[in-house]
Short mmCIF file of C-alpha atoms in Angstrom, two decimals:
data_model
loop_
_atom_site.label_atom_id
_atom_site.label_comp_id
_atom_site.label_asym_id
_atom_site.label_seq_id
_atom_site.Cartn_x
_atom_site.Cartn_y
_atom_site.Cartn_z
CA UNK A 298 0.00 0.00 0.00
CA UNK A 299 2.80 2.45 0.92
CA UNK A 300 4.57 1.47 -2.29
CA UNK A 301 1.40 2.37 -4.20
CA UNK A 302 1.18 5.76 -2.53
CA UNK A 303 4.78 6.66 -3.30
CA UNK A 304 4.40 5.40 -6.90
CA UNK A 305 1.25 7.47 -7.25
CA UNK A 306 3.37 10.60 -6.73
CA UNK A 307 5.55 10.11 -9.79
CA UNK A 308 3.67 7.70 -12.08
CA UNK A 309 1.28 9.61 -14.37
CA UNK A 310 -0.43 6.38 -15.52
CA UNK A 311 -1.40 5.64 -11.90
CA UNK A 312 -2.79 9.15 -11.47
CA UNK A 313 -4.80 8.70 -14.67
CA UNK A 314 -6.07 5.33 -13.45
CA UNK A 315 -7.09 6.77 -10.09
CA UNK A 316 -8.93 9.63 -11.79
CA UNK A 317 -10.64 7.20 -14.19
CA UNK A 318 -11.86 5.22 -11.19
CA UNK A 319 -13.24 8.35 -9.54
CA UNK A 320 -15.00 9.46 -12.72
CA UNK A 321 -16.53 6.01 -13.15
CA UNK A 322 -17.80 6.13 -9.55
CA UNK A 323 -20.10 9.04 -10.36
CA UNK A 324 -21.90 6.93 -12.98
CA UNK A 325 -21.92 3.95 -10.64
CA UNK A 326 -23.47 5.88 -7.78
CA UNK A 327 -26.04 7.90 -9.66
CA UNK A 328 -27.27 5.45 -12.30
CA UNK A 329 -26.48 2.32 -10.28
CA UNK A 330 -28.93 3.50 -7.59
CA UNK A 331 -31.73 3.74 -10.15
CA UNK A 332 -30.84 0.28 -11.52
CA UNK A 333 -30.98 -1.19 -8.02
CA UNK A 334 -34.29 0.37 -6.92
CA UNK A 335 -35.92 -0.34 -10.30
CA UNK A 336 -34.53 -3.91 -10.20
CA UNK A 337 -33.30 -3.94 -13.78
CA UNK A 338 -29.91 -5.53 -13.15
CA UNK A 339 -30.64 -8.22 -15.73
CA UNK A 340 -31.51 -5.60 -18.36
CA UNK A 341 -28.33 -3.69 -17.51
CA UNK A 342 -26.37 -6.93 -17.88
CA UNK A 343 -27.86 -7.44 -21.33
CA UNK A 344 -26.90 -3.90 -22.37
CA UNK A 345 -23.36 -4.32 -21.00
CA UNK A 346 -22.62 -7.59 -22.76
CA UNK A 347 -24.11 -6.75 -26.13
CA UNK A 348 -21.77 -3.73 -26.22
CA UNK A 349 -19.04 -6.09 -27.44
CA UNK A 350 -20.82 -6.13 -30.82
CA UNK A 351 -20.23 -2.38 -31.15
CA UNK A 352 -16.62 -2.58 -30.00
CA UNK A 353 -15.90 -5.38 -32.48
CA UNK A 354 -17.55 -3.54 -35.36
CA UNK A 355 -15.64 -0.33 -34.55
CA UNK A 356 -12.32 -2.20 -34.47
CA UNK A 357 -13.10 -3.96 -37.76
CA UNK A 358 -13.96 -0.69 -39.53
CA UNK A 359 -11.02 1.15 -37.94
CA UNK A 360 -13.14 3.49 -35.75
CA UNK A 361 -12.66 4.45 -32.10
CA UNK A 362 -13.82 1.36 -30.15
CA UNK A 363 -15.21 3.55 -27.37
CA UNK A 364 -17.52 5.33 -29.78
CA UNK A 365 -18.54 1.92 -31.13
CA UNK A 366 -19.27 0.85 -27.57
CA UNK A 367 -21.37 3.96 -26.94
CA UNK A 368 -23.39 3.49 -30.14
CA UNK A 369 -23.91 -0.22 -29.44
CA UNK A 370 -24.87 0.43 -25.82
CA UNK A 371 -27.51 3.01 -26.75
CA UNK A 372 -28.85 0.82 -29.57
CA UNK A 373 -29.04 -2.21 -27.30
CA UNK A 374 -30.69 -0.17 -24.52
CA UNK A 375 -33.43 0.93 -26.92
CA UNK A 376 -33.85 -2.61 -28.28
CA UNK A 377 -34.07 -4.10 -24.79
CA UNK A 378 -36.48 -1.36 -23.72
CA UNK A 379 -38.67 -2.08 -26.72
CA UNK A 380 -38.60 -5.81 -25.94
CA UNK A 381 -39.65 -5.13 -22.38
CA UNK A 382 -42.47 -2.76 -23.38
CA UNK A 383 -43.82 -4.71 -26.36
CA UNK A 384 -42.99 -8.38 -25.69
CA UNK A 385 -43.40 -8.70 -21.95
CA UNK A 386 -44.31 -12.38 -22.11
CA UNK A 387 -40.92 -13.45 -23.47
CA UNK A 388 -38.91 -10.65 -21.88
CA UNK A 389 -36.18 -12.70 -20.19
CA UNK A 390 -35.66 -15.07 -23.13
CA UNK A 391 -35.34 -12.20 -25.60
CA UNK A 392 -32.99 -10.18 -23.39
CA UNK A 393 -30.85 -13.28 -22.83
CA UNK A 394 -30.72 -13.74 -26.60
CA UNK A 395 -29.73 -10.09 -27.25
CA UNK A 396 -27.07 -10.47 -24.53
CA UNK A 397 -25.45 -13.44 -26.33
CA UNK A 398 -26.02 -12.25 -29.91
CA UNK A 399 -24.26 -8.96 -29.16
CA UNK A 400 -21.26 -10.83 -27.81
CA UNK A 401 -21.22 -13.26 -30.75
CA UNK A 402 -21.22 -10.36 -33.24
CA UNK A 403 -18.34 -8.78 -31.34
CA UNK A 404 -16.23 -11.94 -31.26
CA UNK A 405 -16.75 -12.51 -35.01
CA UNK A 406 -15.71 -8.95 -35.87
CA UNK A 407 -12.67 -9.13 -33.60
CA UNK A 408 -11.65 -12.50 -35.10
CA UNK A 409 -11.72 -10.96 -38.60
CA UNK A 410 -9.79 -7.84 -37.55
CA UNK A 411 -6.08 -8.42 -38.15
CA UNK A 412 -3.88 -8.18 -35.05
CA UNK A 413 -6.59 -7.50 -32.46
CA UNK A 414 -7.30 -10.93 -30.98
CA UNK A 415 -5.02 -10.32 -28.01
CA UNK A 416 -6.86 -7.17 -26.98
CA UNK A 417 -10.17 -8.95 -26.53
CA UNK A 418 -9.28 -9.57 -22.88
CA UNK A 419 -8.90 -5.83 -22.29
CA UNK A 420 -12.48 -5.19 -23.36
CA UNK A 421 -13.86 -8.18 -21.52
CA UNK A 422 -12.10 -7.52 -18.22
CA UNK A 423 -10.95 -3.92 -18.62
CA UNK A 424 -7.62 -2.40 -17.72
CA UNK A 425 -7.80 0.82 -15.83
CA UNK A 426 -4.00 1.17 -16.13
CA UNK A 427 -4.29 1.50 -19.90
CA UNK A 428 -6.84 4.33 -19.93
CA UNK A 429 -5.30 7.07 -22.11
CA UNK A 430 -5.34 10.53 -20.60
CA UNK A 431 -7.51 12.01 -23.35
CA UNK A 432 -10.21 9.50 -22.47
CA UNK A 433 -10.59 11.12 -19.07
CA UNK A 434 -12.17 14.05 -20.89
CA UNK A 435 -14.69 11.77 -22.56
CA UNK A 436 -15.47 10.14 -19.20
CA UNK A 437 -15.90 13.56 -17.60
CA UNK A 438 -18.24 14.63 -20.40
CA UNK A 439 -20.35 11.47 -20.00
CA UNK A 440 -20.54 12.09 -16.23
CA UNK A 441 -21.67 15.67 -16.84
CA UNK A 442 -24.33 14.41 -19.25
CA UNK A 443 -25.63 11.90 -16.69
CA UNK A 444 -25.77 14.49 -13.91
CA UNK A 445 -27.52 17.12 -16.04
CA UNK A 446 -30.17 14.71 -17.36
CA UNK A 447 -30.86 13.21 -13.94
CA UNK A 448 -30.88 16.65 -12.30
CA UNK A 449 -33.48 17.92 -14.77
CA UNK A 450 -35.74 14.87 -14.80
CA UNK A 451 -35.21 13.39 -11.34
CA UNK A 452 -38.90 13.60 -10.39
CA UNK A 453 -40.05 11.73 -13.48
CA UNK A 454 -37.27 9.13 -13.35
CA UNK A 455 -37.93 8.47 -9.67
CA UNK A 456 -41.67 8.15 -10.30
CA UNK A 457 -41.09 5.69 -13.17
CA UNK A 458 -38.78 3.66 -10.90
CA UNK A 459 -41.22 3.78 -7.98
CA UNK A 460 -44.66 3.31 -9.49
CA UNK A 461 -45.15 3.21 -13.26
CA UNK A 462 -48.94 3.17 -13.07
CA UNK A 463 -49.06 6.29 -10.91
CA UNK A 464 -46.57 8.05 -13.20
CA UNK A 465 -48.72 7.22 -16.23
CA UNK A 466 -51.87 8.50 -14.50
CA UNK A 467 -50.12 11.76 -13.63
CA UNK A 468 -49.43 12.33 -17.32
CA UNK A 469 -45.76 11.31 -17.25
CA UNK A 470 -44.66 9.74 -20.55
CA UNK A 471 -43.57 6.46 -18.97
CA UNK A 472 -42.26 4.89 -22.19
CA UNK A 473 -40.02 7.90 -22.85
CA UNK A 474 -38.56 8.06 -19.34
CA UNK A 475 -38.11 4.30 -19.16
CA UNK A 476 -36.10 4.35 -22.38
CA UNK A 477 -34.21 7.42 -21.13
CA UNK A 478 -33.29 5.47 -18.00
CA UNK A 479 -31.96 2.60 -20.10
CA UNK A 480 -29.94 5.02 -22.26
CA UNK A 481 -28.43 6.44 -19.05
CA UNK A 482 -27.55 2.87 -18.07
CA UNK A 483 -25.92 2.43 -21.50
CA UNK A 484 -23.79 5.55 -21.05
CA UNK A 485 -22.75 4.38 -17.58
CA UNK A 486 -21.82 0.95 -18.91
CA UNK A 487 -19.44 2.59 -21.38
CA UNK A 488 -17.93 4.63 -18.53
CA UNK A 489 -17.38 1.52 -16.42
CA UNK A 490 -16.00 -0.67 -19.21
CA UNK A 491 -12.86 1.46 -18.99
CA UNK A 492 -12.36 0.32 -15.44
CA UNK A 493 -13.52 -3.28 -15.13
CA UNK A 494 -14.42 -4.46 -18.64
CA UNK A 495 -17.84 -5.44 -19.88
CA UNK A 496 -18.08 -8.83 -18.13
CA UNK A 497 -17.62 -7.33 -14.68
CA UNK A 498 -19.51 -4.07 -15.31
CA UNK A 499 -22.72 -5.32 -13.80
CA UNK A 500 -21.12 -5.85 -10.39
CA UNK A 501 -19.56 -2.40 -10.24
CA UNK A 502 -22.84 -0.86 -11.43
CA UNK A 503 -25.01 -2.45 -8.76
CA UNK A 504 -22.89 -3.39 -5.72
CA UNK A 505 -22.02 0.13 -4.44
CA UNK A 506 -25.69 1.17 -4.73
CA UNK A 507 -26.83 -2.06 -3.08
CA UNK A 508 -24.38 -1.49 -0.19
CA UNK A 509 -25.64 2.09 0.18
CA UNK A 510 -29.21 0.73 0.09
CA UNK A 511 -28.56 -1.07 3.37
CA UNK A 512 -28.29 2.25 5.19
CA UNK A 513 -30.01 5.13 3.38
CA UNK A 514 -33.60 6.32 3.39
CA UNK A 515 -33.91 8.06 0.05
CA UNK A 516 -32.76 7.48 -3.50
CA UNK A 517 -31.00 10.86 -3.55
CA UNK A 518 -28.87 9.92 -0.55
CA UNK A 519 -28.35 6.46 -2.03
CA UNK A 520 -26.78 8.15 -5.07
CA UNK A 521 -24.38 10.20 -2.95
CA UNK A 522 -23.35 7.34 -0.66
CA UNK A 523 -23.00 4.89 -3.57
CA UNK A 524 -20.74 7.36 -5.39
CA UNK A 525 -18.52 7.61 -2.31
CA UNK A 526 -18.46 3.82 -1.88
CA UNK A 527 -17.67 3.38 -5.57
CA UNK A 528 -14.79 5.85 -5.30
CA UNK A 529 -13.43 4.07 -2.24
CA UNK A 530 -13.71 0.62 -3.80
CA UNK A 531 -12.04 1.54 -7.11
CA UNK A 532 -9.21 3.45 -5.39
CA UNK A 533 -8.64 0.75 -2.79
CA UNK A 534 -8.81 -1.97 -5.44
CA UNK A 535 -6.22 -0.12 -7.51
CA UNK A 536 -3.96 0.26 -4.49
CA UNK A 537 -4.30 -3.36 -3.34
CA UNK A 538 -3.56 -4.77 -6.78
CA UNK A 539 -0.45 -2.63 -7.34
CA UNK A 540 2.18 -4.40 -5.21
CA UNK A 541 1.29 -8.06 -5.99
CA UNK A 542 0.73 -6.98 -9.64
CA UNK A 543 -2.85 -8.34 -9.83
CA UNK A 544 -5.32 -7.42 -12.59
CA UNK A 545 -7.12 -4.30 -11.28
CA UNK A 546 -10.68 -4.95 -12.49
CA UNK A 547 -11.15 -8.34 -10.81
CA UNK A 548 -9.51 -7.02 -7.63
CA UNK A 549 -12.03 -4.17 -7.48
CA UNK A 550 -14.95 -6.54 -8.09
CA UNK A 551 -13.81 -9.05 -5.44
CA UNK A 552 -13.40 -6.22 -2.96
CA UNK A 553 -16.89 -4.90 -3.81
CA UNK A 554 -18.38 -8.37 -3.46
CA UNK A 555 -16.73 -8.86 -0.09
CA UNK A 556 -17.89 -5.48 1.24
CA UNK A 557 -21.42 -6.14 -0.04
CA UNK A 558 -21.56 -9.51 1.73
CA UNK A 559 -20.21 -8.08 4.99
CA UNK A 560 -22.65 -5.17 4.80
CA UNK A 561 -25.62 -7.42 4.07
CA UNK A 562 -24.84 -9.55 7.12
CA UNK A 563 -24.18 -6.51 9.32
CA UNK A 564 -27.38 -4.73 8.32
CA UNK A 565 -29.38 -7.92 8.90
CA UNK A 566 -27.93 -8.22 12.40
CA UNK A 567 -28.61 -4.55 13.17
CA UNK A 568 -32.21 -4.89 12.00
CA UNK A 569 -32.70 -8.03 14.11
CA UNK A 570 -31.25 -6.38 17.20
CA UNK A 571 -33.50 -3.36 16.69
CA UNK A 572 -36.62 -5.54 16.39
CA UNK A 573 -35.61 -7.45 19.51
CA UNK A 574 -34.98 -4.22 21.41
CA UNK A 575 -38.46 -2.90 20.56
CA UNK A 576 -40.17 -6.23 21.28
CA UNK A 577 -38.40 -7.07 24.58
CA UNK A 578 -36.75 -3.99 26.08
CA UNK A 579 -33.90 -5.51 28.12
CA UNK A 580 -33.03 -3.59 31.31
CA UNK A 581 -29.64 -5.37 31.53
CA UNK A 582 -28.68 -4.32 28.01
CA UNK A 583 -26.06 -1.81 29.14
CA UNK A 584 -24.25 -4.34 31.32
CA UNK A 585 -23.25 -6.83 28.64
CA UNK A 586 -19.55 -6.55 27.73
CA UNK B 181 -81.28 8.74 -13.52
CA UNK B 182 -81.63 12.36 -12.53
CA UNK B 183 -78.45 13.96 -13.89
CA UNK B 184 -78.70 16.13 -16.96
CA UNK B 185 -76.00 16.15 -19.58
CA UNK B 186 -74.77 19.55 -18.33
CA UNK B 187 -73.40 18.36 -14.97
CA UNK B 188 -72.23 14.89 -16.01
CA UNK B 189 -68.52 14.47 -15.22
CA UNK B 190 -68.18 10.90 -16.51
CA UNK B 191 -70.09 9.53 -19.46
CA UNK B 192 -69.69 5.91 -20.55
CA UNK B 193 -71.75 4.94 -23.59
CA UNK B 194 -72.07 1.46 -25.08
CA UNK B 195 -68.61 0.40 -23.92
CA UNK B 196 -67.39 -3.17 -24.41
CA UNK B 197 -64.02 -4.57 -23.47
CA UNK B 198 -62.51 -8.03 -23.59
CA UNK B 199 -59.16 -9.50 -22.58
CA UNK B 200 -58.42 -11.68 -25.59
CA UNK B 201 -61.53 -13.75 -26.33
CA UNK B 202 -62.90 -13.36 -22.78
CA UNK B 203 -65.45 -10.52 -22.63
CA UNK B 204 -65.00 -8.51 -19.42
CA UNK B 205 -67.60 -5.81 -20.02
CA UNK B 206 -70.45 -5.68 -22.51
CA UNK B 207 -72.31 -2.55 -23.68
CA UNK B 208 -71.86 -0.57 -20.49
CA UNK B 209 -73.74 2.71 -20.08
CA UNK B 210 -73.02 4.91 -17.09
CA UNK B 211 -73.35 8.61 -16.40
CA UNK B 212 -71.90 10.09 -13.23
CA UNK B 213 -73.01 13.54 -12.10
CA UNK B 214 -70.91 16.20 -10.39
CA UNK B 215 -70.37 15.43 -6.66
CA UNK B 216 -72.04 12.07 -6.86
CA UNK B 217 -70.70 9.27 -4.63
CA UNK B 218 -71.03 6.16 -6.75
CA UNK B 219 -70.39 2.73 -5.29
CA UNK B 220 -69.41 0.01 -7.74
CA UNK B 221 -70.06 -3.52 -6.54
CA UNK B 222 -70.06 -6.97 -8.09
CA UNK B 223 -68.41 -10.37 -7.87
CA UNK B 224 -64.69 -10.95 -8.31
CA UNK B 225 -63.60 -10.83 -11.94
CA UNK B 226 -66.94 -9.21 -12.76
CA UNK B 227 -65.23 -6.26 -14.45
CA UNK B 228 -65.16 -3.63 -11.67
CA UNK B 229 -61.46 -2.87 -11.94
CA UNK B 230 -61.64 -3.06 -15.73
CA UNK B 231 -64.31 -0.36 -15.70
CA UNK B 232 -62.09 1.87 -13.54
CA UNK B 233 -59.10 1.31 -15.84
CA UNK B 234 -61.23 2.27 -18.84
CA UNK B 235 -62.35 5.49 -17.14
CA UNK B 236 -58.71 6.23 -16.20
CA UNK B 237 -57.63 5.64 -19.80
CA UNK B 238 -55.28 2.80 -18.83
CA UNK B 239 -57.33 0.53 -21.12
CA UNK B 240 -59.00 1.49 -24.39
CA UNK B 241 -62.53 0.18 -25.08
CA UNK B 242 -63.03 -2.02 -28.12
CA UNK B 243 -66.45 -0.48 -28.66
CA UNK B 244 -68.29 2.56 -27.33
CA UNK B 245 -67.19 5.96 -26.01
CA UNK B 246 -65.94 7.31 -22.71
CA UNK B 247 -65.77 10.98 -21.80
CA UNK B 248 -64.39 12.38 -18.58
CA UNK B 249 -65.06 16.09 -17.98
CA UNK B 250 -66.02 16.28 -21.64
CA UNK B 251 -62.66 14.97 -22.84
CA UNK B 252 -61.16 11.58 -23.73
CA UNK B 253 -59.96 9.80 -20.55
CA UNK B 254 -56.25 10.13 -21.34
CA UNK B 255 -56.52 13.90 -21.55
CA UNK B 256 -58.66 14.17 -18.44
CA UNK B 257 -56.73 11.82 -16.20
CA UNK B 258 -54.73 14.53 -14.46
CA UNK B 259 -58.01 15.76 -12.97
CA UNK B 260 -58.53 12.33 -11.39
CA UNK B 261 -57.05 11.15 -8.13
CA UNK B 262 -56.69 7.38 -8.07
CA UNK B 263 -56.26 5.10 -5.07
CA UNK B 264 -55.34 1.59 -6.25
CA UNK B 265 -56.37 -1.65 -4.55
CA UNK B 266 -52.74 -2.72 -4.18
CA UNK B 267 -49.91 -0.21 -4.10
CA UNK B 268 -48.02 -0.43 -7.39
CA UNK B 269 -44.63 -0.20 -5.70
CA UNK B 270 -42.23 -2.31 -3.67
CA UNK B 271 -42.75 -1.75 0.04
CA UNK B 272 -38.97 -1.74 0.67
CA UNK B 273 -38.32 1.17 -1.71
CA UNK B 274 -36.16 3.76 0.11
CA UNK B 275 -38.58 6.67 0.11
CA UNK B 276 -40.39 8.82 2.67
CA UNK B 277 -44.13 9.36 2.91
CA UNK B 278 -43.69 13.02 1.96
CA UNK B 279 -41.91 12.05 -1.27
CA UNK B 280 -44.64 9.55 -2.12
CA UNK B 281 -47.38 12.14 -1.60
CA UNK B 282 -45.38 14.68 -3.64
CA UNK B 283 -45.53 12.29 -6.60
CA UNK B 284 -49.23 13.12 -6.73
CA UNK B 285 -48.06 16.57 -7.89
CA UNK B 286 -46.41 15.22 -11.04
CA UNK B 287 -48.04 16.57 -14.15
CA UNK B 288 -48.50 20.03 -12.63
CA UNK B 289 -45.99 22.85 -13.09
CA UNK B 290 -42.95 22.76 -15.40
CA UNK B 291 -41.71 19.45 -16.78
CA UNK B 292 -38.21 19.64 -15.32
CA UNK B 293 -36.42 20.46 -12.07
CA UNK B 294 -37.52 19.67 -8.52
CA UNK B 295 -40.79 20.16 -6.66
CA UNK B 296 -41.79 23.77 -5.88
CA UNK B 297 -43.07 25.34 -2.69
CA UNK B 298 -46.66 25.09 -3.93
CA UNK B 299 -46.17 21.34 -4.40
CA UNK B 300 -44.88 20.90 -0.85
CA UNK B 301 -47.80 22.91 0.52
CA UNK B 302 -50.31 20.82 -1.44
CA UNK B 303 -48.70 17.59 -0.21
CA UNK B 304 -48.78 18.88 3.37
CA UNK B 305 -52.46 19.86 3.03
CA UNK B 306 -53.33 16.44 1.58
CA UNK B 307 -51.63 14.69 4.52
CA UNK B 308 -53.47 16.95 6.98
CA UNK B 309 -56.74 16.19 5.26
CA UNK B 310 -56.36 12.45 5.98
CA UNK B 311 -54.93 13.21 9.45
CA UNK B 312 -51.56 11.70 8.63
CA UNK B 313 -49.26 14.75 8.74
CA UNK B 314 -47.11 13.15 11.44
CA UNK B 315 -46.29 10.34 8.98
CA UNK B 316 -44.54 12.72 6.54
CA UNK B 317 -40.92 11.87 7.47
CA UNK B 318 -41.56 8.13 7.92
CA UNK B 319 -40.21 5.50 5.53
CA UNK B 320 -42.96 3.64 3.68
CA UNK B 321 -41.50 0.30 4.85
CA UNK B 322 -42.46 1.18 8.42
CA UNK B 323 -46.15 1.89 7.72
CA UNK B 324 -49.03 -0.36 8.74
CA UNK B 325 -51.69 -1.30 6.20
CA UNK B 326 -54.07 1.39 7.42
CA UNK B 327 -51.38 4.09 7.44
CA UNK B 328 -50.35 3.16 3.91
CA UNK B 329 -53.97 3.44 2.79
CA UNK B 330 -54.17 6.99 4.17
CA UNK B 331 -50.91 7.88 2.43
CA UNK B 332 -52.26 6.59 -0.89
CA UNK B 333 -55.40 8.67 -0.36
CA UNK B 334 -53.25 11.71 0.42
CA UNK B 335 -51.21 11.08 -2.74
CA UNK B 336 -54.42 11.10 -4.77
CA UNK B 337 -55.61 14.31 -3.06
CA UNK B 338 -52.28 16.09 -3.53
CA UNK B 339 -53.03 16.52 -7.23
CA UNK B 340 -56.13 18.56 -6.25
CA UNK B 341 -58.41 16.37 -8.37
CA UNK B 342 -62.04 16.93 -9.34
CA UNK B 343 -62.79 13.22 -9.34
CA UNK B 344 -61.59 10.62 -6.86
CA UNK B 345 -61.52 6.96 -7.89
CA UNK B 346 -60.85 4.27 -5.28
CA UNK B 347 -60.48 0.54 -5.89
CA UNK B 348 -61.33 -1.42 -2.71
CA UNK B 349 -59.53 1.14 -0.53
CA UNK B 350 -60.36 -0.69 2.68
CA UNK B 351 -59.63 -4.27 1.63
CA UNK B 352 -56.57 -4.50 3.89
CA UNK B 353 -57.65 -2.52 6.96
CA UNK B 354 -59.76 -3.32 10.00
CA UNK B 355 -63.37 -2.25 10.49
CA UNK B 356 -62.69 0.79 12.69
CA UNK B 357 -60.24 2.22 10.17
CA UNK B 358 -62.68 1.45 7.42
CA UNK B 359 -65.32 3.68 9.03
CA UNK B 360 -62.62 6.32 9.53
CA UNK B 361 -61.70 6.34 5.87
CA UNK B 362 -65.33 6.51 4.83
CA UNK B 363 -65.89 9.50 7.13
CA UNK B 364 -63.01 11.22 5.33
CA UNK B 365 -64.59 10.36 2.00
CA UNK B 366 -67.93 11.76 3.14
CA UNK B 367 -66.26 15.09 3.85
CA UNK B 368 -64.35 15.01 0.56
CA UNK B 369 -67.59 14.28 -1.28
CA UNK B 370 -68.73 17.81 -0.47
CA UNK B 371 -66.36 19.03 -3.17
CA UNK B 372 -65.37 15.93 -5.17
CA UNK B 373 -67.09 13.36 -7.33
CA UNK B 374 -66.21 9.92 -5.94
CA UNK B 375 -66.25 6.48 -7.56
CA UNK B 376 -65.55 3.62 -5.22
CA UNK B 377 -65.26 -0.09 -5.88
CA UNK B 378 -66.20 -2.26 -2.93
CA UNK B 379 -67.24 -5.79 -2.15
CA UNK B 380 -69.22 -4.68 0.91
CA UNK B 381 -72.42 -3.18 -0.42
CA UNK B 382 -74.22 -3.20 2.94
CA UNK B 383 -71.45 -1.17 4.55
CA UNK B 384 -70.99 1.42 1.82
CA UNK B 385 -74.73 2.00 1.34
CA UNK B 386 -74.60 4.39 4.30
CA UNK B 387 -72.26 6.68 2.40
CA UNK B 388 -72.96 6.42 -1.29
CA UNK B 389 -75.70 8.06 -3.33
CA UNK B 390 -76.00 5.37 -5.96
CA UNK B 391 -74.68 1.88 -6.54
CA UNK B 392 -73.66 0.32 -9.83
CA UNK B 393 -73.66 -3.46 -10.02
CA UNK B 394 -71.08 -4.71 -12.47
CA UNK B 395 -70.93 -8.26 -13.71
CA UNK B 396 -70.05 -8.06 -17.37
CA UNK B 397 -73.07 -5.79 -17.68
CA UNK B 398 -73.97 -2.86 -15.45
CA UNK B 399 -77.10 -1.87 -13.61
CA UNK B 400 -77.58 1.09 -11.26
CA UNK B 401 -79.69 1.34 -8.14
CA UNK B 402 -80.40 4.37 -6.02
CA UNK B 403 -79.27 3.62 -2.49
CA UNK B 404 -82.80 3.63 -1.13
CA UNK B 405 -83.44 0.69 -3.44
CA UNK B 406 -80.71 -1.45 -1.89
CA UNK B 407 -82.98 -3.64 0.15
CA UNK B 408 -82.40 -7.18 1.20
CA UNK B 409 -83.45 -8.91 -2.05
CA UNK B 410 -80.89 -6.89 -3.99
CA UNK B 411 -78.13 -7.61 -1.49
CA UNK B 412 -79.09 -11.24 -1.38
CA UNK B 413 -79.00 -11.45 -5.10
CA UNK B 414 -75.54 -9.85 -5.07
CA UNK B 415 -74.09 -12.20 -2.53
CA UNK B 416 -76.06 -15.31 -3.27
CA UNK B 417 -76.49 -16.22 -6.87
CA UNK B 418 -74.80 -14.20 -9.60
CA UNK B 419 -75.45 -10.50 -9.95
CA UNK B 420 -76.27 -11.18 -13.56
CA UNK B 421 -79.73 -12.14 -12.37
CA UNK B 422 -80.20 -8.64 -10.98
CA UNK B 423 -78.97 -7.24 -14.23
CA UNK B 424 -81.44 -9.29 -16.24
CA UNK B 425 -84.32 -8.19 -14.09
CA UNK B 426 -83.46 -4.58 -14.73
CA UNK B 427 -83.02 -4.97 -18.43
CA UNK B 428 -86.78 -5.43 -18.87
#
């Protein structure tokens, strides 16, 4: 850990990586909270995985793979949203199919792109240490976009997450805001792919918000706390992986998974103790060691 | 029926609706006058909730016409406060009662940004009206069934509606609370038109002005006419028999 801190002082690539992690945390906290309360983790997983199709196509045609990822993510968000709204009966089958088809398209394109086969792992599992500095600007711009859209339409997005029928009866265009939410998820997925790759995205998107959910009482606070937890987890993961030279993405995800588990158990115990305290107030409570 | 066309707030004419091949409602006619308190009764799966959803514009009739306040239901729905039978949200959602009631204010004011002062005042007034203002900071997870029912009523009132539609609002609360809620509704009826679905016709007859019996078809009775044969017919053999008698 101390070695990481001293290296951080004079290694620009570490500073860039740390900054990339912090920028990704904003998307994680803000959009991840909506994903968790709306319970659309499976949809988000579908969007994340089918992004490989866009990355593969961009590589094959010699375009920026990140732009390909963004285009594919938005396209797949709209497709998945349409499936959910129009084909509810077969929703999970169709989303599972889109999930796999997107990946298959990506693998085929990458296989036919000369010299790129080795880089597939980078997109699947990410490498925060390879984020080029100019990409921080793109990440910052995507964060700004997320914050502006959510700031403007928070009421409607929250209502669509909370109670679609009520939102519809109050004249909110539920279809529009639902698709908007999925597009926000798509943008966040692209942000996070930089850090952990598209296979692990779903964990980084949902775990910080789920941890925050154990303790907060409003979605707004959930967003703030989840952002802070995301920032802590990515920074700590980066630091822990530095000395033993571990891949950063999986380290961050394992750390997040561990913290989530510990928090779930702790919050369950706290809730049980609270119920017991209200049911049987124990006069000797203060005396126990 | 006494209402003239001038003061009718809801007009349903010749409406039929079916889910797939299964007809739910057939050639329904119903006119609701301003400040009426209409009870809607009938057996399970008889089409009560379907009728409400048609009036709210959540479903579109396959035949016939519906007008609410002289407009198609979808355009008029912001003037309706709706209290559903089951809350359409997860009870463990991290949200306070005040925020839930504020959602009743959606569709008023500008389309972006946060809630305004007027919205907060309206939400506060709605909570006071159902005597639940002390619940405002509570999490919805911590509410009892009766408290949640008041909050849903407050949410419907927060939009300052002209019509209040309630689907079995007292299905999950005890008898004392049920009378409480109906006393609130009686007061609200002084300024609002109310439609209420219930399974308990004997109980609601003390409050309502007219009862509509829905079982695929619809027949109205004035409350004075709800005597024991009618109630027996409702609870004993199918309501359809009542309907047939009245179709003469």
